[in-house]
PDB file of C-alpha atoms and ligand atoms in Angstrom:
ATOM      1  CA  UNK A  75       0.000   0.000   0.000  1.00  0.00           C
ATOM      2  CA  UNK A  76       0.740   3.600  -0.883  1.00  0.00           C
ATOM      3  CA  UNK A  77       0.501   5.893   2.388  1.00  0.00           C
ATOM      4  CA  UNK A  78      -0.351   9.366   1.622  1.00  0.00           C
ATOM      5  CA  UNK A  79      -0.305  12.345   4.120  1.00  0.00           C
ATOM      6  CA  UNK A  80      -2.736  15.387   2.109  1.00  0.00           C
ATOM      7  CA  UNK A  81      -4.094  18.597   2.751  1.00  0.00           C
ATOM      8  CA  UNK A  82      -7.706  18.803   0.719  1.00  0.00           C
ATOM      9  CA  UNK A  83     -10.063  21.268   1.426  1.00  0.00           C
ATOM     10  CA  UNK A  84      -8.281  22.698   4.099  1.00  0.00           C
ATOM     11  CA  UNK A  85      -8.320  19.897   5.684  1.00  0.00           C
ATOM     12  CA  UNK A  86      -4.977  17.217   6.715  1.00  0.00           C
ATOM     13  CA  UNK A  87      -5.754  13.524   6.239  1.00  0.00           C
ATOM     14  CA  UNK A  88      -3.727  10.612   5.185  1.00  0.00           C
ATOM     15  CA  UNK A  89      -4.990   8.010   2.941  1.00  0.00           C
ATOM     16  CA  UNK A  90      -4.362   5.068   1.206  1.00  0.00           C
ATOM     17  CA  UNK A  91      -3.145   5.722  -2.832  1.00  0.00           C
ATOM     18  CA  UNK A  92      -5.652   4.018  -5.042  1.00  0.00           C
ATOM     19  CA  UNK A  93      -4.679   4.243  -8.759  1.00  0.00           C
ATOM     20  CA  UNK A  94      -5.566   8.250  -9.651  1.00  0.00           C
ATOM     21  CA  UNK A  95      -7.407   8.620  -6.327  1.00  0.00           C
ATOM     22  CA  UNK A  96      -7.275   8.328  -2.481  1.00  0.00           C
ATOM     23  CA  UNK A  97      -9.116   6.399  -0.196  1.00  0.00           C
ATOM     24  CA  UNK A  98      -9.514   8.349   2.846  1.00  0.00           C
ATOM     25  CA  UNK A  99      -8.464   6.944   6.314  1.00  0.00           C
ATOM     26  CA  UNK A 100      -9.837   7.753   9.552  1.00  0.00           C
ATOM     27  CA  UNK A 101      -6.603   8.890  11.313  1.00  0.00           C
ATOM     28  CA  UNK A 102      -3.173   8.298  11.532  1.00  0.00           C
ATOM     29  CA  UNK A 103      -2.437   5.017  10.090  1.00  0.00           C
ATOM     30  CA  UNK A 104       0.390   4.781  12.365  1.00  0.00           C
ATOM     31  CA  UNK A 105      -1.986   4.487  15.303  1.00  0.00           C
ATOM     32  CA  UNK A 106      -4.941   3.989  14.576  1.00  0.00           C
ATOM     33  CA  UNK A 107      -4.954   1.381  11.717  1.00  0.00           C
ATOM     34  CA  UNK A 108      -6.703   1.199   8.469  1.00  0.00           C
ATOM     35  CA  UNK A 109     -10.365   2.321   8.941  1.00  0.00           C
ATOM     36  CA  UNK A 110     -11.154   3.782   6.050  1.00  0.00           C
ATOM     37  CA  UNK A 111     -14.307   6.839   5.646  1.00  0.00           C
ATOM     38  CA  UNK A 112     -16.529   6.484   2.815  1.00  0.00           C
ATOM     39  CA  UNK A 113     -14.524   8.894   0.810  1.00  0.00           C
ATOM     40  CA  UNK A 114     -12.497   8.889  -1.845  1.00  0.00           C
ATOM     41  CA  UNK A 115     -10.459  12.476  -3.946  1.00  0.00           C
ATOM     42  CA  UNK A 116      -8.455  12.673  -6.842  1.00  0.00           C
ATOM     43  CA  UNK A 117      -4.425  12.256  -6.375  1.00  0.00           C
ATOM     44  CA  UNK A 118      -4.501  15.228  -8.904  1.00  0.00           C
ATOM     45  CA  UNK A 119      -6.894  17.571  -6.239  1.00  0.00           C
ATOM     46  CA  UNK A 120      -4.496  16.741  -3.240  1.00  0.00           C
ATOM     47  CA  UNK A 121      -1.500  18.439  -1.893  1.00  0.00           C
ATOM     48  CA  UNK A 122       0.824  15.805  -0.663  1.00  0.00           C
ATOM     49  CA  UNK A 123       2.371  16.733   2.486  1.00  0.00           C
ATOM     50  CA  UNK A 124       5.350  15.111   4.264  1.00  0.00           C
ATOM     51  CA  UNK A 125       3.930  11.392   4.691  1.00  0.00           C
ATOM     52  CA  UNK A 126       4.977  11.310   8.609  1.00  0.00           C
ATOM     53  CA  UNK A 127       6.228  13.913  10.806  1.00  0.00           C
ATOM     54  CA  UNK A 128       7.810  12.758  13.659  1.00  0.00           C
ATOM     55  CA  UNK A 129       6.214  12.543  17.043  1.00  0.00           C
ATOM     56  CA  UNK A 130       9.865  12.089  18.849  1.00  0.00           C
ATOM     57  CA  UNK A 131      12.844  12.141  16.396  1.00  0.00           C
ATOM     58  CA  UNK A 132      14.482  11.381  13.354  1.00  0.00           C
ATOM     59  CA  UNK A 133      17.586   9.053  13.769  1.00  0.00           C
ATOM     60  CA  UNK A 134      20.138   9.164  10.965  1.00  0.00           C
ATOM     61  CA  UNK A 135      23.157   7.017  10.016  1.00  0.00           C
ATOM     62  CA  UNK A 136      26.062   8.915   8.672  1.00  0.00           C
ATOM     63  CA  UNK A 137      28.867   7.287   6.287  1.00  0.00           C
ATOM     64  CA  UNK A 138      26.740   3.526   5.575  1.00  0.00           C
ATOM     65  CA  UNK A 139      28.041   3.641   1.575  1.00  0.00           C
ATOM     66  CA  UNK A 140      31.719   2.865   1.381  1.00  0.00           C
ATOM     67  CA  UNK A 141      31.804   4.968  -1.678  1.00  0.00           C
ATOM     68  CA  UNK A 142      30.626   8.336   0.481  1.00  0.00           C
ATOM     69  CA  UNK A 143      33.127   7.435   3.080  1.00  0.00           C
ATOM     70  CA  UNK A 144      35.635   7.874   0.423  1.00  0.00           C
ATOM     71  CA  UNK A 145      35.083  11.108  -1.018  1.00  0.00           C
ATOM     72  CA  UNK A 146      34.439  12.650   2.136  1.00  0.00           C
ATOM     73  CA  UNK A 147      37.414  11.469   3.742  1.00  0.00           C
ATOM     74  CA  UNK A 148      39.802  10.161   0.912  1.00  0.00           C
ATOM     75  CA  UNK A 149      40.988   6.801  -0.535  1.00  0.00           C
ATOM     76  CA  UNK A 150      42.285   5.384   2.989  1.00  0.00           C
ATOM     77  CA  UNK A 151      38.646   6.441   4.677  1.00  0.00           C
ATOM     78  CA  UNK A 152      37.934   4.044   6.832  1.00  0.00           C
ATOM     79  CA  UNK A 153      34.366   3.759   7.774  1.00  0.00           C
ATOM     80  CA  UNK A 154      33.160   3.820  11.284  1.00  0.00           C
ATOM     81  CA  UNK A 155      33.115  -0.121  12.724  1.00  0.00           C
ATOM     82  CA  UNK A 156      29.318   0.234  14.149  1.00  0.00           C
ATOM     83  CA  UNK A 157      26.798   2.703  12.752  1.00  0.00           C
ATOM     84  CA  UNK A 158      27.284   6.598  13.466  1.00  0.00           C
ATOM     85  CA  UNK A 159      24.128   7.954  14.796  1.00  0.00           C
ATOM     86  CA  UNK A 160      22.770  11.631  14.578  1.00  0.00           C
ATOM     87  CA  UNK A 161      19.526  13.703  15.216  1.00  0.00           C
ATOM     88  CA  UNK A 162      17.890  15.782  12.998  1.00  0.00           C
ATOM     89  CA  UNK A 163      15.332  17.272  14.562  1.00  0.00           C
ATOM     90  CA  UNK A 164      11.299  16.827  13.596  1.00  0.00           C
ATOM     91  CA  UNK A 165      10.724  20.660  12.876  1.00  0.00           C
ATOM     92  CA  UNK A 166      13.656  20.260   9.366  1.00  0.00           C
ATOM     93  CA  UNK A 167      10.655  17.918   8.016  1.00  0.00           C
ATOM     94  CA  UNK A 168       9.097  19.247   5.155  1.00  0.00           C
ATOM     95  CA  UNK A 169       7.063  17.605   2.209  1.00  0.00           C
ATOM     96  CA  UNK A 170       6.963  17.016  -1.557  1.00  0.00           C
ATOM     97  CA  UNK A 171       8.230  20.334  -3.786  1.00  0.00           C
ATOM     98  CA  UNK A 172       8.310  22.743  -0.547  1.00  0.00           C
ATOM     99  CA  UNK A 173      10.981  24.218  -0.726  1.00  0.00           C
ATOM    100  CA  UNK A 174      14.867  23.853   0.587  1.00  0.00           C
ATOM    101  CA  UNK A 175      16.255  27.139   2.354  1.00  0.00           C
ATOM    102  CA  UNK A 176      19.304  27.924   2.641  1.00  0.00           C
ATOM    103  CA  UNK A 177      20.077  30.298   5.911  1.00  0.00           C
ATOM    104  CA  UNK A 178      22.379  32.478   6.087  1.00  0.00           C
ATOM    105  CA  UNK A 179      24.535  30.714   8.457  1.00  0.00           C
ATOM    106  CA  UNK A 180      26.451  28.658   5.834  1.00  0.00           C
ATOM    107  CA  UNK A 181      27.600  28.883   2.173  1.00  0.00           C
ATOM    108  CA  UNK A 182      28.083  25.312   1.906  1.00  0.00           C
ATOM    109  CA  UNK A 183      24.942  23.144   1.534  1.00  0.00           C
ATOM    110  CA  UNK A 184      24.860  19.819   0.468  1.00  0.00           C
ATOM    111  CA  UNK A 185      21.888  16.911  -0.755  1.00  0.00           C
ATOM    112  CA  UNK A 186      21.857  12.987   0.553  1.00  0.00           C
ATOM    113  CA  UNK A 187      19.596  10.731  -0.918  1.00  0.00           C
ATOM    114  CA  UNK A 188      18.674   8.186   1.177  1.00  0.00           C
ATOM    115  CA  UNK A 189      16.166   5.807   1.930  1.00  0.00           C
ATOM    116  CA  UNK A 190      13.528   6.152   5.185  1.00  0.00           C
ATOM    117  CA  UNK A 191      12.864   3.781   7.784  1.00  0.00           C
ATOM    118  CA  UNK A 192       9.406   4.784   9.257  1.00  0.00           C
ATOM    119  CA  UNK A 193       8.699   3.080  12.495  1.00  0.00           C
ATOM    120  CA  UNK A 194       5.160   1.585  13.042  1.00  0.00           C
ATOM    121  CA  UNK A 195       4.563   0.769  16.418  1.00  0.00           C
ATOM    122  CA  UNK A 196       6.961   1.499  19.849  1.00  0.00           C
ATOM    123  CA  UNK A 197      10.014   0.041  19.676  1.00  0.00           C
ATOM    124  CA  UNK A 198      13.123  -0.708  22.393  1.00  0.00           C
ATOM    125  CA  UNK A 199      15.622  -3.111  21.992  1.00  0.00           C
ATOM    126  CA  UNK A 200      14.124  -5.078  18.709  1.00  0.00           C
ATOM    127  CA  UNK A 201      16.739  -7.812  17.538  1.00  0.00           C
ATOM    128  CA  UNK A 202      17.658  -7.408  13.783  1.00  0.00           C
ATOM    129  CA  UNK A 203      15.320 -10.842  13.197  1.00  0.00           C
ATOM    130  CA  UNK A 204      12.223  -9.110  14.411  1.00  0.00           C
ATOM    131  CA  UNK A 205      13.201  -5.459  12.317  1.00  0.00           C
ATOM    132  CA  UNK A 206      10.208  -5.960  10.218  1.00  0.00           C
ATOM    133  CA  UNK A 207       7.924  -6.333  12.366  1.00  0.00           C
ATOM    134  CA  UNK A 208       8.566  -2.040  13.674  1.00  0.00           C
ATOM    135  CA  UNK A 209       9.028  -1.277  10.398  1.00  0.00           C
ATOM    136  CA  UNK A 210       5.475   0.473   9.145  1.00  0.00           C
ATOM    137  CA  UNK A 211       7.017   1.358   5.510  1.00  0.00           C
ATOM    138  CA  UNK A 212      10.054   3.345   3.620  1.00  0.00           C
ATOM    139  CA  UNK A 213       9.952   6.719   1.913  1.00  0.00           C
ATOM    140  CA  UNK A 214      12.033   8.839   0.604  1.00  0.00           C
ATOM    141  CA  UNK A 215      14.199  11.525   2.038  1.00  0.00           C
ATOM    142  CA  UNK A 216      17.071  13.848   1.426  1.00  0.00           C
ATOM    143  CA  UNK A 217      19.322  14.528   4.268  1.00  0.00           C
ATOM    144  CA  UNK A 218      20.423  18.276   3.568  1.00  0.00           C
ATOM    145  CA  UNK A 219      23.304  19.187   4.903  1.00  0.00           C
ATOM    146  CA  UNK A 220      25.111  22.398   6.126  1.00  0.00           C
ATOM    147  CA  UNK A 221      28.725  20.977   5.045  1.00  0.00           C
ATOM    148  CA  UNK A 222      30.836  24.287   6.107  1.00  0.00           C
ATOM    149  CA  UNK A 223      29.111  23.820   9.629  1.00  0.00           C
ATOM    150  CA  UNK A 224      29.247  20.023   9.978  1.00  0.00           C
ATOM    151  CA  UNK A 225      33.092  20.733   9.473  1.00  0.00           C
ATOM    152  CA  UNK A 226      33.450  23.974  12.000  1.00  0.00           C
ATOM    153  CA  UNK A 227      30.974  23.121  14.744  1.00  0.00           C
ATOM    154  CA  UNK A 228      32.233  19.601  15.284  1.00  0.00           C
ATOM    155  CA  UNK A 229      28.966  18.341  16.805  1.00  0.00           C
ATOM    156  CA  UNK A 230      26.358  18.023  13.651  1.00  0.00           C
ATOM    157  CA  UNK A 231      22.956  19.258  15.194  1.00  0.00           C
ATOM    158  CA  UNK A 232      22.997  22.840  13.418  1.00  0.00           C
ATOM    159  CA  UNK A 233      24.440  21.368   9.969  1.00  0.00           C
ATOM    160  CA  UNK A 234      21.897  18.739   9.730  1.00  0.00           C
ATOM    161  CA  UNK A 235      19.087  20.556  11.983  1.00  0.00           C
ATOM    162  CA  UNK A 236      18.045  23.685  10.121  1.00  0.00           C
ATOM    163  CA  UNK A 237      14.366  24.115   9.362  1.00  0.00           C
ATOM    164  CA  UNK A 238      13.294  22.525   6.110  1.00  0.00           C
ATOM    165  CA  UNK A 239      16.728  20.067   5.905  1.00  0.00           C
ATOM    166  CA  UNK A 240      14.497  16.949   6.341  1.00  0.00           C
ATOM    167  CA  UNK A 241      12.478  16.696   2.850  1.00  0.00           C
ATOM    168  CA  UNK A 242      10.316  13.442   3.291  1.00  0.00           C
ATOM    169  CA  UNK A 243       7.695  11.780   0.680  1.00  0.00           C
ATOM    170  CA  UNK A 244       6.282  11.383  -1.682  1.00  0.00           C
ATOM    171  CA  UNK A 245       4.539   8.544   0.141  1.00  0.00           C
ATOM    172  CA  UNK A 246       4.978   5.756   2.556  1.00  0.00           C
ATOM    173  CA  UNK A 247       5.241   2.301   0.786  1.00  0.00           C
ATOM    174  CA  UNK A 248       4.567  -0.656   2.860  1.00  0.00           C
ATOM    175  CA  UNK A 249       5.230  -3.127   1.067  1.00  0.00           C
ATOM    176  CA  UNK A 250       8.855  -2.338   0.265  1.00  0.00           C
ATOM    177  CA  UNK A 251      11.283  -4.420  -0.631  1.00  0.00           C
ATOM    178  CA  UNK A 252      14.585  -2.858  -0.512  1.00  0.00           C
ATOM    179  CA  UNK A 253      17.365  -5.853  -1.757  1.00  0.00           C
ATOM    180  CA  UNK A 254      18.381  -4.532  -4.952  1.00  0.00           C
ATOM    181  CA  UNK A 255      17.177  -1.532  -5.389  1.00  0.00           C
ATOM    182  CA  UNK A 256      18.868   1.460  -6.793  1.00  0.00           C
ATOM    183  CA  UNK A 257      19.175   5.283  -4.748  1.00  0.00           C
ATOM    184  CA  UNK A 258      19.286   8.223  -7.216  1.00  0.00           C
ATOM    185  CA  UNK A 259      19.328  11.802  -6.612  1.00  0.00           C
ATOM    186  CA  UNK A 260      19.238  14.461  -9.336  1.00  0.00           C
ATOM    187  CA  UNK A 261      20.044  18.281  -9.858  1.00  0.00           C
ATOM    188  CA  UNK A 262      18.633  20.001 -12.033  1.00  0.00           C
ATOM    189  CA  UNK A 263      17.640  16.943 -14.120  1.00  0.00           C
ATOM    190  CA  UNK A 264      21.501  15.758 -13.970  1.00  0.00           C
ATOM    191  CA  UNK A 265      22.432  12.786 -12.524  1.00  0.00           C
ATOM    192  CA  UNK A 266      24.481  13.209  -8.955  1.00  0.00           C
ATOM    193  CA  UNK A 267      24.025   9.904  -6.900  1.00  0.00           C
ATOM    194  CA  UNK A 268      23.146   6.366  -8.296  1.00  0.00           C
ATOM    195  CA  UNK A 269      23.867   3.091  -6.195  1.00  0.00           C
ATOM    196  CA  UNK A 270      22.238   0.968  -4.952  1.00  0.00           C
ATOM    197  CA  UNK A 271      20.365   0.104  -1.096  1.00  0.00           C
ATOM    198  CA  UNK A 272      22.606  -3.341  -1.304  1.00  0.00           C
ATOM    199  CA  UNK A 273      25.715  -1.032  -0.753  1.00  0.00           C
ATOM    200  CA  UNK A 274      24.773  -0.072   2.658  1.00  0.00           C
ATOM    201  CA  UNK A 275      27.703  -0.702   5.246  1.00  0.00           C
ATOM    202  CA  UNK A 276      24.986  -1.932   8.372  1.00  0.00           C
ATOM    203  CA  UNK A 277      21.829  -3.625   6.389  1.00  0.00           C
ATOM    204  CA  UNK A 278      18.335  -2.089   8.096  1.00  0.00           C
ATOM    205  CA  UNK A 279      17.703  -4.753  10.197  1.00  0.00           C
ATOM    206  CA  UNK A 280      21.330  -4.415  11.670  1.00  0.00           C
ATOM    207  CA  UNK A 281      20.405  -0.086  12.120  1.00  0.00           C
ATOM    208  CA  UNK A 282      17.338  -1.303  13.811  1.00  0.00           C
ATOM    209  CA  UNK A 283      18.896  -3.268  16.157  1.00  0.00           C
ATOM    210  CA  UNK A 284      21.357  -0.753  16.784  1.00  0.00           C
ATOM    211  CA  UNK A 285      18.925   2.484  17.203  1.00  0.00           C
ATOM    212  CA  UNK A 286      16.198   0.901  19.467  1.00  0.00           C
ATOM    213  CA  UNK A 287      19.190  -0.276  21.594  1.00  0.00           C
ATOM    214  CA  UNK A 288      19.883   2.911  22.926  1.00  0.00           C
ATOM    215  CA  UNK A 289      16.064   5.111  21.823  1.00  0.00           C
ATOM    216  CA  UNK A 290      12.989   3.989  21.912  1.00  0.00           C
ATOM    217  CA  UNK A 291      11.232   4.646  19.054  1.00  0.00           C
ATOM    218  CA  UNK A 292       7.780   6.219  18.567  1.00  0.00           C
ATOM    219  CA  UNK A 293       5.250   5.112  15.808  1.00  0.00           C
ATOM    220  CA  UNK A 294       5.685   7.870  12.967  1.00  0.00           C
ATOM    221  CA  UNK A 295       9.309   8.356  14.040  1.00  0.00           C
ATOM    222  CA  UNK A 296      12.309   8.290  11.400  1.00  0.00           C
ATOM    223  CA  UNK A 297      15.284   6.515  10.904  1.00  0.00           C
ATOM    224  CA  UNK A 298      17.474   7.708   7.645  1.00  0.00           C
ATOM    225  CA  UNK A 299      20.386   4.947   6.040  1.00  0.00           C
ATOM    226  CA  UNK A 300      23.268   6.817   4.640  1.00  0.00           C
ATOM    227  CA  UNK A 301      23.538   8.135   1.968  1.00  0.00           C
ATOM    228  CA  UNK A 302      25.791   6.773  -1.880  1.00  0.00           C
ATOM    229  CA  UNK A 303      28.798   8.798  -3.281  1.00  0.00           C
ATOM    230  CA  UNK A 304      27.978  12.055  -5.502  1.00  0.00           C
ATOM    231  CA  UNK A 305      27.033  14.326  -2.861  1.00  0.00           C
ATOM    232  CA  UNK A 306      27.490  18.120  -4.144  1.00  0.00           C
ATOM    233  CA  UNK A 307      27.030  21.960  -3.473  1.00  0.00           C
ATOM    234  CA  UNK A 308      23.300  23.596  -4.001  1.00  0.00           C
ATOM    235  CA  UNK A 309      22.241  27.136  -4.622  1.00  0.00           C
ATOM    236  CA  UNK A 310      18.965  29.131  -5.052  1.00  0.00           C
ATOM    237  CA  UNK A 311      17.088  28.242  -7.728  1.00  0.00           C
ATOM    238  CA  UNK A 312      18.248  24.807  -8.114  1.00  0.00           C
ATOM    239  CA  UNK A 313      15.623  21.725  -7.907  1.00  0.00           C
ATOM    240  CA  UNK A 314      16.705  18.488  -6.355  1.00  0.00           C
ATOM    241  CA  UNK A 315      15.078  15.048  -6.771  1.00  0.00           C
ATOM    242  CA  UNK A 316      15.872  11.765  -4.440  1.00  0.00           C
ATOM    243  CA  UNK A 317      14.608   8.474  -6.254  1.00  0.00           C
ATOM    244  CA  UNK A 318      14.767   4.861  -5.441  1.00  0.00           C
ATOM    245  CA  UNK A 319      12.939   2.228  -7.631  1.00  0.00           C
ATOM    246  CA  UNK A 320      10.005   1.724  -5.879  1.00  0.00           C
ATOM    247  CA  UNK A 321       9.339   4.711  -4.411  1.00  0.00           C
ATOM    248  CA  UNK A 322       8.518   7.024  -6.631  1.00  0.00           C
ATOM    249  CA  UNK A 323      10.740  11.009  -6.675  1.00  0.00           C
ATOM    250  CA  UNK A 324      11.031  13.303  -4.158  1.00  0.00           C
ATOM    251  CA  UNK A 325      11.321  16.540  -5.262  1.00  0.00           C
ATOM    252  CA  UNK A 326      12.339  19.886  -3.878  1.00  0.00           C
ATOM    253  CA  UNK A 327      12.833  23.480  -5.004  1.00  0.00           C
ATOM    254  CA  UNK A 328      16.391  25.240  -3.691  1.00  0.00           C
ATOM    255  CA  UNK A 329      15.017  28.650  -2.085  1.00  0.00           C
TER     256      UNK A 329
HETATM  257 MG1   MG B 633      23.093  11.460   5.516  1.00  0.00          MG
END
């Protein structure tokens, strides 16, 4: 299934992406299940809206493609032995074509494309086995990234924290699967990143087991997987676009 998150009418709903239309649901899917209403609107009448935002946090990995490690930190880059973990925080989450800003505080800001764990029902200390069963569905995301300030300030909270840094969507697939699958991210229409998910350093079930080791996490909360070589400099103007076979493009205005 197709999870949408929608304004219509002035009204926020999520529903379930039927063909050109979709089927209403009757709350957050996340909690409250799949009780549909008796209504259905056109995809083409709908603005989609980020498919979760989340209630607690959004977990990232940093440096899970050996080919990232590399060009960020050269040919003898070794990457880190477990998965390095980072916040961004739930106010950088913004949806489908809203746009990127760039504040003032850097001259240096970079895309990710990376594939979105979202987390279906409360989860501590889940064993890389039972990953699946936390796991509500994948999206898309792009992990924008202050690069000047990730360098300067050490710590990455302001880098990776900004408002609008956190573009999630289109939609939330459920019935993802992710062996095989290539990651591509655009600019402009140009080709930046393509790999693919089976690159990953740590596999998801392995950064599932590590996150809800030390956080428990909240249905509706995030978890982003690193992100493939190509990574690159954006300015005003520019439009970026995060796709992975299977679910759909993300797409985002520079501003
Ligand atoms: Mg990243």
């Amino acid at each position: 299934m197709k999870i949408a998150r929608f304004s219509h009418d002035d009204r926020i709903s999520y529903g379930i992406v039927d063909g050109t239309e979709i089927v209403v649901l009757d709350g957050d899917p996340m909690f409250s299940g799949f009780e549909t209403l008796d209504e259905r609107v056109p995809l083409a009448d709908v603005t989609l809206l980020a498919p979760s935002i989340p209630r607690s946090k959004i977990v990232a990995v940093g440096k899970n493609y050996r080919d990232h490690v590399t060009e960020m930190g050269g040919a003898d880059a070794q990457p880190p032995t477990e998965p390095l973990l980072f916040f961004k925080p739930n106010t950088s989450v913004i949806g489908p074509n809203n746009p990127i800003i760039i504040p003032p505080q850097t001259s240096e800001v970079s895309y990710e494309a990376e594939l979105a764990i979202v987390i279906g029902s409360v989860a501590k200390n889940v064993p890389a086995r039972d990953a699946h069963k936390v796991i509500f569905g994948y999206t898309l995301a792009n992990d924008i990234t202050a690069r000047d300030l990730q360098r300067s300030d050490g710590q990455w909270a302001r880098a990776k924290g900004f408002d609008s840094f956190c573009p999630l969507g289109p939609v939330i697939e459920t019935e993802f699967e992710p062996a095989g699958k290539r990651i591509m991210s655009r600019l402009n229409g140009e080709t930046r990143q393509d790999g693919s998910l089976d690159d990953m350093i740590h596999d998801i079930p392995a950064i599932v087991e590590y996150v809800t080791a030390a956080f428990t996490m909240l249905p509706g909360d995030v978890i982003l997987t690193g992100t493939p070589a190509g990574v690159g400099t954006i300015a005003s103007g520019d439009v970026l676009e995060v796709e992975i076979e299977g679910l759909g493009i993300l797409s985002n205005p520079v501003a």
